[in-house]
Amino acid sequence: MKDSNANIVIIGMGFLATYIMPCYQELLGDGIGRQAVGIKGSGRNLEAKQAECPFPVIVGQVKETLMERRPDIIVLAVRPGQIASMTEGTLKPYYEFLREQGEALPDLYSFAPDPMVPYFGDVLGEDVNAANMIPNMIRSIDGIDTAKVGVSFVAFDSRRKWPEENRRRALAFLEPTGTVVEIPGKKAIPFLSLQVACHLMFEFNYIVQDVMAELGRDMALAQSAGAYRTRLHRFFRDSCTDVLPCSDAGLDSRLTAFMDLLLGAWRNGVMDFAEEEGIPAEAADRMICGTMESYQMEAQLEPKEVLVQNTKNHATPGGFLEMCLITFQKYGYQYLTNCLRSWMKDAPLPNMEAELSKIAHDVAKAVSDHGKTVSGVMQS
């Protein structure tokens, strides 16, 4: 959906705001250089950031830029811990000024799950079109376009009925990054937790490699990940997955049967958490399956050292993925290893499927509980 007349001010021109560059480009087209401006918090690496962006990037001057530009859309992409001060100290007075002047209020796209979107209605006013937006972070792998495999999502405040044109524009904005789903306003954090709990597909492959090595069989990541994908397709079959072929040919049937059990148990456990949180089942299942598929695709194409480094890059201190990895390491990694080891010896552990589902549920819940503390904003 193009809107080359829209003005956008991007507050927090860091990695995430740069990653969604295709979203600005698709919306603004040739007008991007005139209709968008990015704002950094400091002058560090300003020249490098400007080289990445086809529009001006400035340092500070948020209030002044808003007053000058009168944006139709504000993209808020500062760190979660900075959202409250930016919203309450800068955006709130700006929206109040616009009301006093009788001017239209800009739509606000917050690119963090915490605080959840009702916070912005509480602070800025229920007449503000605000949304949480989270893009799918795997747009391509080894040159293959995999964007539609993963899920991007928008959470609207249920107290506010957006004008239809603005709502369509918000949903279309994220389309370059993935398959877009809409979820209820208070579900952004638990919904993102479904995705994070399925990041563990890399670890599922490492465990297969380790156990098969114990049995004297070398197992390449491409082989195990391709087999996992093949088994996943028994409950997730979408044409977007056809961009990368996969197969489980030549693998021990006991191993592929374990993959069936593990993927099904993990999906069920994360779905159990989604049901507890009141997340719509269709959206939850699409997020879970699409995420499993995306990370298995990455494992199929990338060497282990790249996967390990990618995980380190994304597991920022205090963040969602770090909590996922800590929880899985504490409760699941060794248990899952023992499950596969026993399974391959035809001595499966008792109640294994139920226990794996419980671990999946508990990982998602731990991530969600932690995620609600990241911004420091208390929310009911």
Short mmCIF file of C-alpha atoms in Angstrom, two decimals:
data_model
loop_
_atom_site.label_atom_id
_atom_site.label_comp_id
_atom_site.label_asym_id
_atom_site.label_seq_id
_atom_site.Cartn_x
_atom_site.Cartn_y
_atom_site.Cartn_z
CA MET A 1 0.00 0.00 0.00
CA LYS A 2 1.75 3.14 -1.18
CA ASP A 3 1.18 6.54 0.41
CA SER A 4 3.91 8.74 -1.03
CA ASN A 5 2.36 11.82 0.58
CA ALA A 6 2.75 10.48 4.13
CA ASN A 7 5.36 12.01 6.39
CA ILE A 8 7.24 9.67 8.74
CA VAL A 9 9.45 10.54 11.71
CA ILE A 10 11.48 7.59 12.99
CA ILE A 11 12.57 8.00 16.61
CA GLY A 12 15.45 5.65 17.42
CA MET A 13 17.32 5.00 14.18
CA GLY A 14 19.07 1.84 15.38
CA PHE A 15 19.27 -1.71 14.04
CA LEU A 16 15.55 -2.46 14.10
CA ALA A 17 14.48 0.82 12.52
CA THR A 18 17.02 0.21 9.76
CA TYR A 19 16.00 -3.43 9.31
CA ILE A 20 12.46 -2.36 8.37
CA MET A 21 13.77 -0.09 5.58
CA PRO A 22 11.72 -2.08 2.99
CA CYS A 23 8.59 -1.00 4.88
CA TYR A 24 9.36 2.71 4.43
CA GLN A 25 10.37 2.11 0.83
CA GLU A 26 7.18 0.23 -0.02
CA LEU A 27 4.97 2.87 1.62
CA LEU A 28 6.70 6.00 0.33
CA GLY A 29 8.18 4.90 -2.99
CA ASP A 30 10.18 7.62 -4.69
CA GLY A 31 9.14 10.09 -2.00
CA ILE A 32 11.19 8.39 0.71
CA GLY A 33 14.01 10.95 0.63
CA ARG A 34 11.58 13.83 1.19
CA GLN A 35 8.92 12.23 3.35
CA ALA A 36 10.96 10.43 6.01
CA VAL A 37 13.53 11.46 8.60
CA GLY A 38 15.36 9.32 11.14
CA ILE A 39 16.53 10.45 14.56
CA LYS A 40 19.45 8.95 16.46
CA GLY A 41 20.05 9.43 20.15
CA SER A 42 23.75 10.18 19.69
CA GLY A 43 26.22 11.09 16.96
CA ARG A 44 28.02 7.76 17.25
CA ASN A 45 28.33 6.12 13.80
CA LEU A 46 26.15 8.83 12.30
CA GLU A 47 27.95 8.79 8.94
CA ALA A 48 27.58 5.01 8.62
CA LYS A 49 23.89 5.18 9.50
CA GLN A 50 23.32 8.00 7.00
CA ALA A 51 24.96 5.86 4.31
CA GLU A 52 22.38 3.12 5.00
CA CYS A 53 19.38 5.44 4.78
CA PRO A 54 17.92 7.17 1.69
CA PHE A 55 16.53 9.95 3.90
CA PRO A 56 18.08 12.42 6.36
CA VAL A 57 19.30 11.07 9.71
CA ILE A 58 19.80 13.61 12.48
CA VAL A 59 20.87 13.53 16.12
CA GLY A 60 18.38 14.46 18.84
CA GLN A 61 15.96 17.33 18.26
CA VAL A 62 12.94 15.05 18.51
CA LYS A 63 10.55 17.77 19.64
CA GLU A 64 11.82 20.22 17.03
CA THR A 65 11.56 17.63 14.25
CA LEU A 66 8.00 16.73 15.17
CA MET A 67 6.99 20.38 15.20
CA GLU A 68 8.62 21.00 11.82
CA ARG A 69 7.56 17.82 10.03
CA ARG A 70 4.05 17.29 11.43
CA PRO A 71 4.32 13.56 10.64
CA ASP A 72 1.39 11.35 9.70
CA ILE A 73 3.21 8.36 11.23
CA ILE A 74 5.63 8.24 14.15
CA VAL A 75 7.79 5.12 14.29
CA LEU A 76 8.97 4.63 17.88
CA ALA A 77 12.00 2.33 17.87
CA VAL A 78 14.00 3.39 20.91
CA ARG A 79 15.14 0.82 23.47
CA PRO A 80 12.32 -0.52 25.66
CA GLY A 81 13.73 1.19 28.74
CA GLN A 82 13.55 4.55 26.95
CA ILE A 83 9.95 4.29 25.73
CA ALA A 84 8.28 5.68 28.85
CA SER A 85 10.47 8.79 29.03
CA MET A 86 10.07 9.47 25.30
CA THR A 87 6.32 8.91 25.39
CA GLU A 88 5.60 10.88 28.55
CA GLY A 89 8.24 13.58 28.16
CA THR A 90 8.08 14.31 24.43
CA LEU A 91 5.17 12.64 22.63
CA LYS A 92 2.49 13.49 25.18
CA PRO A 93 3.12 17.28 25.01
CA TYR A 94 3.27 17.06 21.21
CA TYR A 95 -0.10 15.30 20.94
CA GLU A 96 -1.59 17.81 23.39
CA PHE A 97 -0.29 20.67 21.25
CA LEU A 98 -1.86 19.18 18.12
CA ARG A 99 -5.23 18.87 19.86
CA GLU A 100 -5.05 22.49 20.96
CA GLN A 101 -4.35 23.51 17.37
CA GLY A 102 -7.14 21.31 16.01
CA GLU A 103 -4.63 19.34 13.90
CA ALA A 104 -4.78 15.65 12.97
CA LEU A 105 -2.99 13.26 15.33
CA PRO A 106 -0.27 11.01 13.85
CA ASP A 107 -0.48 7.22 13.99
CA LEU A 108 2.07 5.75 16.40
CA TYR A 109 3.88 2.50 15.53
CA SER A 110 5.81 1.21 18.54
CA PHE A 111 8.43 -1.38 17.59
CA ALA A 112 8.64 -3.07 20.97
CA PRO A 113 6.20 -5.50 22.60
CA ASP A 114 6.63 -3.84 26.00
CA PRO A 115 4.91 -1.64 26.99
CA MET A 116 1.85 -3.10 25.33
CA VAL A 117 -0.33 -0.79 23.26
CA PRO A 118 -2.94 0.11 25.94
CA TYR A 119 -0.16 2.07 27.68
CA PHE A 120 -0.07 4.56 24.81
CA GLY A 121 -3.82 5.10 24.99
CA ASP A 122 -3.55 5.67 28.72
CA VAL A 123 -0.73 8.22 28.36
CA LEU A 124 -1.41 9.90 25.02
CA GLY A 125 -5.18 9.63 24.94
CA GLU A 126 -7.68 7.11 23.61
CA ASP A 127 -8.09 9.19 20.43
CA VAL A 128 -4.55 8.22 19.31
CA ASN A 129 -4.10 5.43 16.76
CA ALA A 130 -1.33 3.42 18.44
CA ALA A 131 -0.10 -0.10 17.73
CA ASN A 132 2.65 -2.49 18.74
CA MET A 133 4.45 -3.83 15.67
CA ILE A 134 6.96 -6.67 15.61
CA PRO A 135 8.56 -7.72 12.30
CA ASN A 136 9.69 -11.19 11.35
CA MET A 137 13.48 -11.05 11.66
CA ILE A 138 14.37 -13.69 9.06
CA ARG A 139 13.73 -12.03 5.73
CA SER A 140 16.27 -14.02 3.70
CA ILE A 141 18.69 -16.89 4.25
CA ASP A 142 21.73 -17.38 2.06
CA GLY A 143 20.13 -15.24 -0.62
CA ILE A 144 16.78 -17.06 -0.55
CA ASP A 145 13.70 -14.90 0.14
CA THR A 146 12.03 -16.52 3.16
CA ALA A 147 10.11 -13.49 4.46
CA LYS A 148 6.63 -14.98 4.04
CA VAL A 149 7.54 -18.08 6.06
CA GLY A 150 7.86 -16.07 9.26
CA VAL A 151 5.22 -13.97 10.99
CA SER A 152 5.10 -10.23 11.61
CA PHE A 153 2.33 -8.91 13.81
CA VAL A 154 0.35 -5.82 14.70
CA ALA A 155 -1.49 -5.34 18.00
CA PHE A 156 -4.19 -2.66 18.13
CA ASP A 157 -5.76 -1.28 21.32
CA SER A 158 -9.25 -2.80 21.56
CA ARG A 159 -10.58 0.47 23.06
CA ARG A 160 -9.84 2.38 19.87
CA LYS A 161 -11.51 1.80 16.49
CA TRP A 162 -9.02 2.97 13.89
CA PRO A 163 -10.21 4.67 10.72
CA GLU A 164 -10.25 1.88 8.13
CA GLU A 165 -7.69 3.51 5.82
CA ASN A 166 -5.22 3.99 8.68
CA ARG A 167 -5.76 0.43 9.84
CA ARG A 168 -5.12 -0.99 6.35
CA ARG A 169 -1.98 1.13 6.07
CA ALA A 170 -0.68 -0.14 9.41
CA LEU A 171 -1.19 -3.79 8.45
CA ALA A 172 0.29 -3.25 4.98
CA PHE A 173 3.31 -1.45 6.44
CA LEU A 174 4.82 -4.70 7.76
CA GLU A 175 4.11 -6.84 4.69
CA PRO A 176 7.68 -6.62 3.28
CA THR A 177 8.95 -8.38 6.43
CA GLY A 178 6.65 -11.41 6.64
CA THR A 179 3.17 -12.84 6.81
CA VAL A 180 1.23 -10.27 8.85
CA VAL A 181 -1.28 -11.26 11.52
CA GLU A 182 -3.36 -9.07 13.80
CA ILE A 183 -3.63 -9.86 17.50
CA PRO A 184 -5.43 -8.26 20.47
CA GLY A 185 -3.74 -5.27 22.07
CA LYS A 186 -2.80 -6.89 25.37
CA LYS A 187 -1.29 -9.98 23.74
CA ALA A 188 1.88 -8.59 22.13
CA ILE A 189 4.28 -9.91 24.78
CA PRO A 190 2.85 -13.46 25.11
CA PHE A 191 2.48 -13.66 21.32
CA LEU A 192 6.12 -12.75 20.78
CA SER A 193 7.00 -15.35 23.41
CA LEU A 194 5.59 -18.06 21.14
CA GLN A 195 8.13 -17.05 18.52
CA VAL A 196 11.01 -16.92 20.99
CA ALA A 197 10.19 -20.35 22.43
CA CYS A 198 10.55 -21.77 18.91
CA HIS A 199 13.98 -20.22 18.36
CA LEU A 200 15.28 -23.44 19.95
CA MET A 201 15.21 -25.27 16.61
CA PHE A 202 18.99 -24.74 16.42
CA GLU A 203 19.41 -26.57 19.73
CA PHE A 204 17.17 -29.39 18.52
CA ASN A 205 19.64 -29.93 15.68
CA TYR A 206 22.71 -29.72 17.93
CA ILE A 207 21.24 -32.41 20.16
CA VAL A 208 20.66 -34.70 17.17
CA GLN A 209 24.25 -34.17 16.04
CA ASP A 210 25.64 -34.95 19.50
CA VAL A 211 23.59 -38.09 20.13
CA MET A 212 24.15 -39.48 16.65
CA ALA A 213 27.89 -38.88 17.08
CA GLU A 214 27.75 -40.98 20.26
CA LEU A 215 26.27 -43.73 18.11
CA GLY A 216 29.11 -43.39 15.62
CA ARG A 217 27.07 -41.65 12.93
CA ASP A 218 27.98 -38.24 11.55
CA MET A 219 24.96 -36.01 11.02
CA ALA A 220 25.24 -32.79 9.05
CA LEU A 221 23.08 -29.86 10.10
CA ALA A 222 21.62 -29.65 6.60
CA GLN A 223 20.50 -33.27 6.87
CA SER A 224 18.91 -33.05 10.32
CA ALA A 225 17.25 -29.69 9.63
CA GLY A 226 15.90 -30.92 6.29
CA ALA A 227 14.45 -33.94 8.08
CA TYR A 228 12.91 -31.80 10.82
CA ARG A 229 11.27 -29.64 8.13
CA THR A 230 9.92 -32.69 6.35
CA ARG A 231 8.32 -33.93 9.58
CA LEU A 232 7.04 -30.43 10.37
CA HIS A 233 5.16 -30.39 7.07
CA ARG A 234 2.73 -33.00 8.33
CA PHE A 235 1.00 -30.15 10.22
CA PHE A 236 2.36 -27.07 8.44
CA ARG A 237 2.12 -27.01 4.67
CA ASP A 238 2.27 -23.63 3.01
CA SER A 239 3.46 -22.78 -0.49
CA CYS A 240 5.92 -20.25 1.00
CA THR A 241 8.03 -23.18 2.24
CA ASP A 242 8.68 -24.37 -1.33
CA VAL A 243 11.54 -21.88 -1.77
CA LEU A 244 13.86 -24.46 -0.17
CA PRO A 245 13.47 -28.22 -0.80
CA CYS A 246 13.84 -30.64 2.09
CA SER A 247 13.89 -34.39 2.66
CA ASP A 248 14.32 -37.02 5.35
CA ALA A 249 15.49 -39.66 2.89
CA GLY A 250 18.16 -41.99 4.15
CA LEU A 251 17.67 -41.27 7.85
CA ASP A 252 17.04 -43.92 10.48
CA SER A 253 13.27 -44.28 10.83
CA ARG A 254 13.66 -44.24 14.62
CA LEU A 255 15.23 -40.79 14.39
CA THR A 256 12.51 -39.38 12.15
CA ALA A 257 9.86 -40.84 14.47
CA PHE A 258 11.51 -38.99 17.36
CA MET A 259 11.50 -35.79 15.32
CA ASP A 260 7.77 -36.29 14.75
CA LEU A 261 7.19 -36.69 18.46
CA LEU A 262 9.41 -33.77 19.49
CA LEU A 263 7.99 -31.24 17.03
CA GLY A 264 4.41 -32.25 17.86
CA ALA A 265 5.03 -32.08 21.60
CA TRP A 266 6.76 -28.72 21.36
CA ARG A 267 4.02 -27.26 19.20
CA ASN A 268 1.35 -28.56 21.58
CA GLY A 269 3.12 -27.18 24.65
CA VAL A 270 3.53 -23.70 23.19
CA MET A 271 -0.09 -23.82 21.97
CA ASP A 272 -1.18 -24.70 25.52
CA PHE A 273 0.48 -21.50 26.74
CA ALA A 274 -1.18 -19.52 23.94
CA GLU A 275 -4.58 -20.90 24.92
CA GLU A 276 -4.01 -19.93 28.56
CA GLU A 277 -3.19 -16.40 27.40
CA GLY A 278 -6.31 -16.16 25.23
CA ILE A 279 -4.34 -15.76 22.01
CA PRO A 280 -6.40 -16.62 18.91
CA ALA A 281 -5.55 -20.21 17.96
CA GLU A 282 -5.07 -19.60 14.23
CA ALA A 283 -2.61 -16.75 14.80
CA ALA A 284 -0.76 -18.72 17.48
CA ASP A 285 -0.38 -21.83 15.32
CA ARG A 286 0.83 -19.78 12.35
CA MET A 287 3.43 -18.08 14.53
CA ILE A 288 4.64 -21.35 16.05
CA CYS A 289 4.85 -23.32 12.80
CA GLY A 290 6.25 -20.47 10.72
CA THR A 291 8.95 -19.84 13.30
CA MET A 292 9.91 -23.50 13.52
CA GLU A 293 10.12 -23.62 9.73
CA SER A 294 12.21 -20.42 9.47
CA TYR A 295 14.81 -21.52 12.00
CA GLN A 296 15.02 -25.01 10.54
CA MET A 297 15.58 -23.40 7.12
CA GLU A 298 18.41 -21.39 8.63
CA ALA A 299 19.90 -24.51 10.20
CA GLN A 300 19.62 -26.28 6.83
CA LEU A 301 21.61 -23.57 5.04
CA GLU A 302 24.09 -22.14 7.55
CA PRO A 303 27.09 -23.76 9.31
CA LYS A 304 26.93 -24.19 13.07
CA GLU A 305 29.38 -21.39 13.81
CA VAL A 306 27.09 -18.94 12.01
CA LEU A 307 24.03 -20.19 13.93
CA VAL A 308 25.85 -19.90 17.24
CA GLN A 309 26.99 -16.36 16.44
CA ASN A 310 23.51 -15.35 15.28
CA THR A 311 22.07 -16.58 18.56
CA LYS A 312 24.67 -14.61 20.52
CA ASN A 313 23.87 -11.50 18.51
CA HIS A 314 20.15 -11.76 19.21
CA ALA A 315 20.33 -12.90 22.84
CA THR A 316 20.91 -9.42 24.22
CA PRO A 317 21.46 -9.18 28.00
CA GLY A 318 18.12 -9.03 29.79
CA GLY A 319 16.17 -9.73 26.60
CA PHE A 320 13.54 -12.27 25.56
CA LEU A 321 15.86 -14.76 23.83
CA GLU A 322 18.36 -14.76 26.68
CA MET A 323 15.56 -15.78 29.06
CA CYS A 324 14.48 -18.51 26.63
CA LEU A 325 17.97 -19.97 26.44
CA ILE A 326 18.49 -19.79 30.22
CA THR A 327 15.18 -21.55 30.89
CA PHE A 328 15.77 -24.26 28.28
CA GLN A 329 19.32 -24.86 29.49
CA LYS A 330 18.05 -25.22 33.03
CA TYR A 331 15.07 -27.48 32.38
CA GLY A 332 15.21 -28.91 28.89
CA TYR A 333 18.54 -29.34 27.12
CA GLN A 334 19.84 -32.33 29.07
CA TYR A 335 16.41 -33.91 29.35
CA LEU A 336 15.88 -33.69 25.60
CA THR A 337 19.34 -35.18 25.02
CA ASN A 338 18.49 -38.08 27.34
CA CYS A 339 15.16 -38.54 25.56
CA LEU A 340 16.82 -38.98 22.18
CA ARG A 341 19.61 -41.12 23.57
CA SER A 342 17.11 -43.51 25.20
CA TRP A 343 14.80 -43.46 22.19
CA MET A 344 17.57 -44.56 19.84
CA LYS A 345 18.26 -47.49 22.18
CA ASP A 346 14.58 -48.53 21.98
CA ALA A 347 14.10 -47.61 25.64
CA PRO A 348 11.99 -44.43 25.57
CA LEU A 349 11.67 -42.46 28.79
CA PRO A 350 8.25 -42.66 30.48
CA ASN A 351 5.78 -39.80 29.85
CA MET A 352 8.29 -38.25 27.49
CA GLU A 353 5.83 -36.53 25.16
CA ALA A 354 3.91 -34.90 28.02
CA GLU A 355 7.12 -33.76 29.68
CA LEU A 356 8.43 -32.20 26.47
CA SER A 357 5.16 -30.32 26.05
CA LYS A 358 5.41 -29.05 29.61
CA ILE A 359 8.96 -27.80 29.00
CA ALA A 360 7.80 -25.98 25.86
CA HIS A 361 4.93 -24.39 27.79
CA ASP A 362 7.21 -23.36 30.66
CA VAL A 363 9.81 -21.82 28.32
CA ALA A 364 7.13 -19.70 26.61
CA LYS A 365 5.68 -18.65 29.97
CA ALA A 366 9.08 -17.72 31.41
CA VAL A 367 9.82 -15.56 28.38
CA SER A 368 6.41 -13.88 28.58
CA ASP A 369 6.66 -13.20 32.32
CA HIS A 370 10.12 -11.73 31.87
CA GLY A 371 9.06 -9.72 28.83
CA LYS A 372 6.49 -7.82 30.87
CA THR A 373 9.29 -6.34 32.98
CA VAL A 374 11.62 -5.16 30.20
CA SER A 375 10.38 -1.58 29.77
CA GLY A 376 9.93 -0.91 33.48
CA VAL A 377 6.34 0.21 32.83
CA MET A 378 3.84 -1.46 35.15
CA GLN A 379 0.86 -2.87 33.24
CA SER A 380 -2.16 -4.86 34.32
#
